[in-house]
Tab-separated table of C-alpha atoms in Angstrom:
chain	number	residue	atom	x	y	z
A	1	MET	CA	-22.869	83.134	219.413
A	2	ALA	CA	-21.017	81.719	216.422
A	3	SER	CA	-17.653	82.508	218.032
A	4	LEU	CA	-18.683	80.707	221.247
A	5	HIS	CA	-19.776	77.654	219.263
A	6	GLU	CA	-16.502	77.740	217.338
A	7	SER	CA	-14.479	77.960	220.563
A	8	THR	CA	-16.348	75.012	222.100
A	9	LEU	CA	-15.892	72.973	218.930
A	10	LYS	CA	-12.143	73.652	218.929
A	11	THR	CA	-11.901	72.604	222.585
A	12	ASP	CA	-13.778	69.348	221.897
A	13	VAL	CA	-11.604	68.572	218.893
A	14	SER	CA	-8.429	69.330	220.859
A	15	ALA	CA	-9.537	67.029	223.656
A	16	GLU	CA	-10.348	64.232	221.192
A	17	LEU	CA	-6.999	64.612	219.458
A	18	LEU	CA	-5.212	64.570	222.807
A	19	ILE	CA	-7.005	61.408	223.904
A	20	ALA	CA	-6.245	59.725	220.589
A	21	HIS	CA	-2.594	60.742	220.889
A	22	ILE	CA	-2.273	59.285	224.394
A	23	VAL	CA	-4.037	56.062	223.427
A	24	GLN	CA	-1.584	55.700	220.544
A	25	ILE	CA	1.404	56.219	222.864
A	26	HIS	CA	-0.098	53.829	225.409
A	27	ALA	CA	-0.401	51.137	222.722
A	28	SER	CA	3.210	51.695	221.683
A	29	VAL	CA	4.423	51.471	225.270
A	30	CYS	CA	2.517	48.232	225.863
A	31	LYS	CA	4.214	46.668	222.807
A	32	LEU	CA	7.706	47.327	224.133
A	33	GLU	CA	9.653	44.210	225.072
A	34	SER	CA	11.379	46.108	227.891
A	35	LEU	CA	11.070	49.441	229.682
A	36	ARG	CA	14.815	49.708	230.117
A	37	PRO	CA	16.238	53.018	228.843
A	38	SER	CA	16.664	53.138	225.065
A	39	LYS	CA	16.051	55.692	222.342
A	40	GLN	CA	12.563	54.294	221.702
A	41	VAL	CA	11.595	54.119	225.391
A	42	ASN	CA	12.934	57.594	226.121
A	43	THR	CA	11.137	59.086	223.124
A	44	LEU	CA	7.782	57.553	224.046
A	45	PHE	CA	7.945	58.668	227.667
A	46	THR	CA	9.084	62.139	226.666
A	47	HIS	CA	5.936	62.353	224.525
A	48	LEU	CA	3.916	61.225	227.550
A	49	VAL	CA	5.443	63.888	229.783
A	50	ASN	CA	4.395	66.491	227.235
A	51	SER	CA	0.890	65.048	226.864
A	52	THR	CA	-1.826	64.044	229.331
A	53	ASP	CA	-4.084	61.745	231.184
A	54	SER	CA	-4.410	58.003	231.360
A	55	PRO	CA	-4.361	56.582	234.906
A	56	SER	CA	-3.455	53.114	233.616
A	57	LEU	CA	-0.070	54.524	232.598
A	58	ILE	CA	1.000	55.349	236.165
A	59	THR	CA	2.457	51.903	236.853
A	60	LEU	CA	4.262	51.799	233.506
A	61	CYS	CA	5.656	55.289	234.000
A	62	GLY	CA	6.775	54.444	237.524
A	63	LYS	CA	8.554	51.299	236.401
A	64	ALA	CA	10.263	53.063	233.503
A	65	GLU	CA	11.307	55.917	235.775
A	66	GLY	CA	12.842	53.473	238.244
A	67	LEU	CA	14.785	51.644	235.538
A	68	LEU	CA	16.049	54.913	234.072
A	69	GLU	CA	17.217	56.110	237.495
A	70	LEU	CA	18.913	52.782	238.236
A	71	GLU	CA	20.797	52.852	234.950
A	72	PHE	CA	21.982	56.423	235.462
A	73	SER	CA	22.888	55.841	239.109
A	74	THR	CA	25.034	52.857	238.104
A	75	PHE	CA	26.611	54.840	235.273
A	76	LEU	CA	27.369	57.867	237.463
A	77	SER	CA	28.923	55.727	240.204
A	78	LYS	CA	31.590	54.619	237.739
A	79	LEU	CA	32.728	58.192	237.099
A	80	PRO	CA	35.605	59.711	239.122
A	81	GLN	CA	33.347	62.361	240.693
A	82	PRO	CA	29.766	61.096	240.307
A	83	LEU	CA	28.102	63.829	242.366
A	84	ASN	CA	29.637	66.483	240.122
A	85	ASN	CA	27.955	64.906	237.113
A	86	LEU	CA	24.349	64.596	238.293
A	87	ASN	CA	23.360	67.047	235.555
A	88	LEU	CA	23.929	64.252	233.027
A	89	PHE	CA	20.578	62.820	234.104
A	90	PRO	CA	18.071	64.101	231.510
A	91	TYR	CA	15.544	65.420	234.061
A	92	TYR	CA	18.062	66.843	236.531
A	93	GLY	CA	16.938	70.409	235.825
A	94	ASN	CA	13.383	69.562	236.841
A	95	TYR	CA	14.590	68.126	240.153
A	96	VAL	CA	16.602	71.288	240.832
A	97	LYS	CA	13.523	73.442	240.226
A	98	LEU	CA	11.336	71.162	242.352
A	99	ALA	CA	13.830	71.206	245.245
A	100	ASN	CA	13.985	74.993	245.054
A	101	LEU	CA	10.176	75.244	245.213
A	102	GLU	CA	9.956	72.772	248.083
A	103	TYR	CA	12.627	74.466	250.143
A	104	LYS	CA	11.007	77.878	249.593
A	105	LEU	CA	7.640	76.549	250.782
A	106	LEU	CA	9.284	74.895	253.793
A	107	SER	CA	11.185	78.105	254.638
A	108	ASP	CA	8.043	80.201	254.297
A	109	ASN	CA	6.450	77.920	256.889
A	110	GLY	CA	9.325	78.012	259.357
A	111	VAL	CA	11.204	74.858	258.321
A	112	VAL	CA	14.673	76.160	257.433
A	113	GLN	CA	17.396	73.828	258.728
A	114	PRO	CA	15.658	70.755	260.179
A	115	LYS	CA	17.898	68.447	262.180
A	116	LYS	CA	16.539	65.214	260.705
A	117	VAL	CA	14.569	64.575	257.505
A	118	ALA	CA	13.036	61.355	256.183
A	119	PHE	CA	12.484	60.793	252.474
A	120	ILE	CA	10.063	57.957	251.775
A	121	GLY	CA	10.459	56.448	248.314
A	122	SER	CA	13.949	57.712	247.506
A	123	GLY	CA	14.840	55.301	244.687
A	124	PRO	CA	18.233	54.442	243.143
A	125	LEU	CA	19.017	58.034	242.143
A	126	PRO	CA	17.975	60.153	245.170
A	127	LEU	CA	18.303	63.514	243.439
A	128	SER	CA	15.929	65.367	245.760
A	129	THR	CA	17.890	64.329	248.838
A	130	LEU	CA	21.226	65.104	247.163
A	131	ILE	CA	20.145	68.546	245.956
A	132	LEU	CA	18.575	69.498	249.285
A	133	ALA	CA	21.516	68.162	251.302
A	134	THR	CA	24.179	69.943	249.235
A	135	HIS	CA	22.471	73.241	248.411
A	136	TYR	CA	19.819	73.963	251.044
A	137	MET	CA	19.987	71.787	254.167
A	138	LYS	CA	23.750	71.593	254.558
A	139	SER	CA	23.771	70.295	258.130
A	140	THR	CA	20.619	68.139	258.000
A	141	CYS	CA	20.748	64.341	258.343
A	142	PHE	CA	18.628	62.461	255.784
A	143	ASP	CA	17.179	58.973	256.220
A	144	ASN	CA	15.969	57.604	252.888
A	145	PHE	CA	13.490	54.722	252.815
A	146	ASP	CA	12.820	52.448	249.852
A	147	ILE	CA	11.425	48.918	249.665
A	148	ASP	CA	13.929	47.934	246.944
A	149	GLU	CA	17.383	46.935	248.248
A	150	SER	CA	18.894	47.151	244.751
A	151	ALA	CA	17.760	50.782	244.568
A	152	ASN	CA	19.303	51.509	247.968
A	153	ALA	CA	22.528	49.722	247.038
A	154	ALA	CA	22.878	51.906	243.943
A	155	ALA	CA	22.118	55.044	245.941
A	156	ARG	CA	24.651	54.126	248.659
A	157	GLN	CA	27.320	53.572	246.021
A	158	LEU	CA	26.645	57.014	244.597
A	159	VAL	CA	26.832	58.776	247.970
A	160	ALA	CA	29.936	56.798	249.012
A	161	SER	CA	32.014	59.089	246.797
A	162	ASP	CA	31.547	61.954	249.290
A	163	ASN	CA	32.588	61.304	252.891
A	164	GLU	CA	30.746	64.299	254.372
A	165	LEU	CA	27.539	63.462	252.545
A	166	GLN	CA	27.830	59.767	253.390
A	167	ARG	CA	27.894	60.721	257.071
A	168	ARG	CA	24.591	62.628	256.793
A	169	VAL	CA	22.701	60.601	254.180
A	170	LYS	CA	21.606	57.034	254.989
A	171	PHE	CA	19.477	54.470	253.167
A	172	HIS	CA	17.073	51.953	254.693
A	173	THR	CA	15.371	49.049	252.923
A	174	GLN	CA	11.979	49.030	254.591
A	175	ASP	CA	8.301	49.421	253.777
A	176	VAL	CA	7.096	52.644	255.386
A	177	MET	CA	4.141	50.742	256.838
A	178	GLU	CA	6.662	48.806	258.946
A	179	VAL	CA	8.372	51.970	260.191
A	180	ARG	CA	6.767	53.133	263.420
A	181	ASP	CA	8.553	54.816	266.329
A	182	LYS	CA	11.428	55.932	264.087
A	183	LEU	CA	9.032	58.250	262.219
A	184	GLY	CA	8.826	60.268	265.437
A	185	GLU	CA	12.490	61.279	265.081
A	186	TYR	CA	12.010	63.509	262.039
A	187	ASP	CA	11.319	67.232	261.879
A	188	CYS	CA	10.204	66.874	258.273
A	189	ILE	CA	9.040	63.902	256.200
A	190	PHE	CA	8.911	63.842	252.389
A	191	LEU	CA	6.496	61.437	250.707
A	192	ALA	CA	7.450	60.690	247.097
A	193	ALA	CA	4.712	60.773	244.472
A	194	LEU	CA	4.859	57.052	243.673
A	195	VAL	CA	4.558	55.861	247.281
A	196	GLY	CA	0.969	54.621	247.294
A	197	MET	CA	-0.102	53.968	243.711
A	198	ASN	CA	-3.807	54.538	244.261
A	199	LYS	CA	-6.114	56.483	246.562
A	200	VAL	CA	-6.667	53.634	249.039
A	201	GLU	CA	-2.945	52.948	249.430
A	202	LYS	CA	-2.111	56.640	249.701
A	203	VAL	CA	-4.710	57.281	252.422
A	204	LYS	CA	-3.470	54.244	254.363
A	205	ILE	CA	0.152	55.418	254.190
A	206	LEU	CA	-0.732	58.990	255.150
A	207	GLY	CA	-2.694	57.720	258.141
A	208	HIS	CA	0.231	55.577	259.252
A	209	VAL	CA	2.709	58.449	258.928
A	210	ARG	CA	0.395	60.779	260.851
A	211	LYS	CA	0.014	58.258	263.660
A	212	TYR	CA	3.741	57.850	264.279
A	213	MET	CA	5.348	61.159	263.250
A	214	LYS	CA	6.142	63.729	265.925
A	215	LYS	CA	3.593	66.332	266.960
A	216	GLY	CA	4.352	69.590	265.230
A	217	GLY	CA	6.342	67.753	262.548
A	218	THR	CA	6.048	68.745	258.898
A	219	LEU	CA	4.932	66.498	256.048
A	220	LEU	CA	5.633	67.324	252.405
A	221	VAL	CA	3.567	65.281	249.954
A	222	ARG	CA	4.109	65.259	246.216
A	223	SER	CA	1.016	65.094	244.058
A	224	VAL	CA	-0.150	66.272	240.629
A	225	LYS	CA	-3.039	68.233	239.251
A	226	GLY	CA	-5.305	67.664	236.289
A	227	ALA	CA	-3.744	66.363	233.109
A	228	ARG	CA	-0.527	65.300	234.798
A	229	ALA	CA	-2.415	62.599	236.705
A	230	PHE	CA	-1.458	59.972	234.140
A	231	LEU	CA	2.105	60.100	235.502
A	232	TYR	CA	1.525	60.130	239.265
A	233	PRO	CA	-1.359	59.560	241.702
A	234	VAL	CA	-3.387	62.594	242.733
A	235	VAL	CA	-3.523	63.356	246.467
A	236	GLU	CA	-6.715	65.134	247.441
A	237	GLU	CA	-6.822	67.373	250.508
A	238	GLU	CA	-9.348	65.081	252.205
A	239	ALA	CA	-6.720	62.306	252.163
A	240	LEU	CA	-4.794	64.335	254.759
A	241	LEU	CA	-7.273	63.653	257.540
A	242	GLY	CA	-5.828	64.647	260.907
A	243	PHE	CA	-3.217	66.955	259.398
A	244	GLU	CA	-3.266	70.732	259.277
A	245	VAL	CA	-2.747	71.634	255.622
A	246	LEU	CA	-0.400	74.617	255.448
A	247	THR	CA	-0.256	75.181	251.711
A	248	ILE	CA	-0.924	73.524	248.359
A	249	PHE	CA	1.172	74.623	245.396
A	250	HIS	CA	0.503	73.704	241.763
A	251	PRO	CA	3.399	74.684	239.466
A	252	THR	CA	2.645	76.073	236.022
A	253	THR	CA	6.141	75.420	234.662
A	254	GLU	CA	7.706	72.185	233.375
A	255	VAL	CA	7.864	70.921	236.982
A	256	ILE	CA	5.411	68.030	237.111
A	257	ASN	CA	4.684	67.630	240.804
A	258	SER	CA	2.329	69.649	242.930
A	259	ILE	CA	3.423	70.189	246.538
A	260	ILE	CA	1.233	69.744	249.598
A	261	LEU	CA	2.687	70.955	252.875
A	262	ALA	CA	1.023	69.864	256.104
A	263	CYS	CA	1.846	69.405	259.773
A	264	LYS	CA	0.703	67.159	262.574
A	265	PRO	CA	-1.095	69.302	265.143
A	266	VAL	CA	0.573	69.675	268.530
A	267	VAL	CA	-2.741	68.956	270.256
């Protein structure tokens, strides 16, 4: 009985220390004059990645992530062979592991070499598209959608260094809620974790995608589980109303995102 009490006490103390640690980081982040990449910004967000849970941090994390990607995309585009130096991005290894997991899940469910793929929320440094297009889906055409033209401009500049890739990888500045019939062209649609910053937005976007995507088409949604929810919105299975959920995968490694694979029923 004493050992059980001791174990519970340790758990409570650990949770309290964790909460205090995150609150302290949150306060430090809020005091920053800018979220642009710097030693201080990078250090704070690295601590966040290794910690847990505060939903109010999602917007801050998303903004910082976007600025970091924009800075690196611009930097890489100035190099002689930018696509050969993607590993300079500090989280490149995580994207490689995530792409490997996603492609394995897609392959296990019969999606091997889709003709056309849409990536919604691609950002200025579209690492997922680039890794998939160069290592896994070598003949697939990718349409990347982002609401930020500056992000798309940076991404286009990066891809322009490779003629073959530029032919297959395109970028569109458009809100996904304004994309309708075109969604029916894709065999597989990826939905980035930060597209839909809360439950209401996410459900609305998922419903829109389901309405217009092709019957039998595959949807891959990035989510998170548990403590990692301070970084990205959680997508619950009930948010995928009208889809057939094929699999849900929660990584236990340093990969942050969970993967939900679903399809639109044929009938």
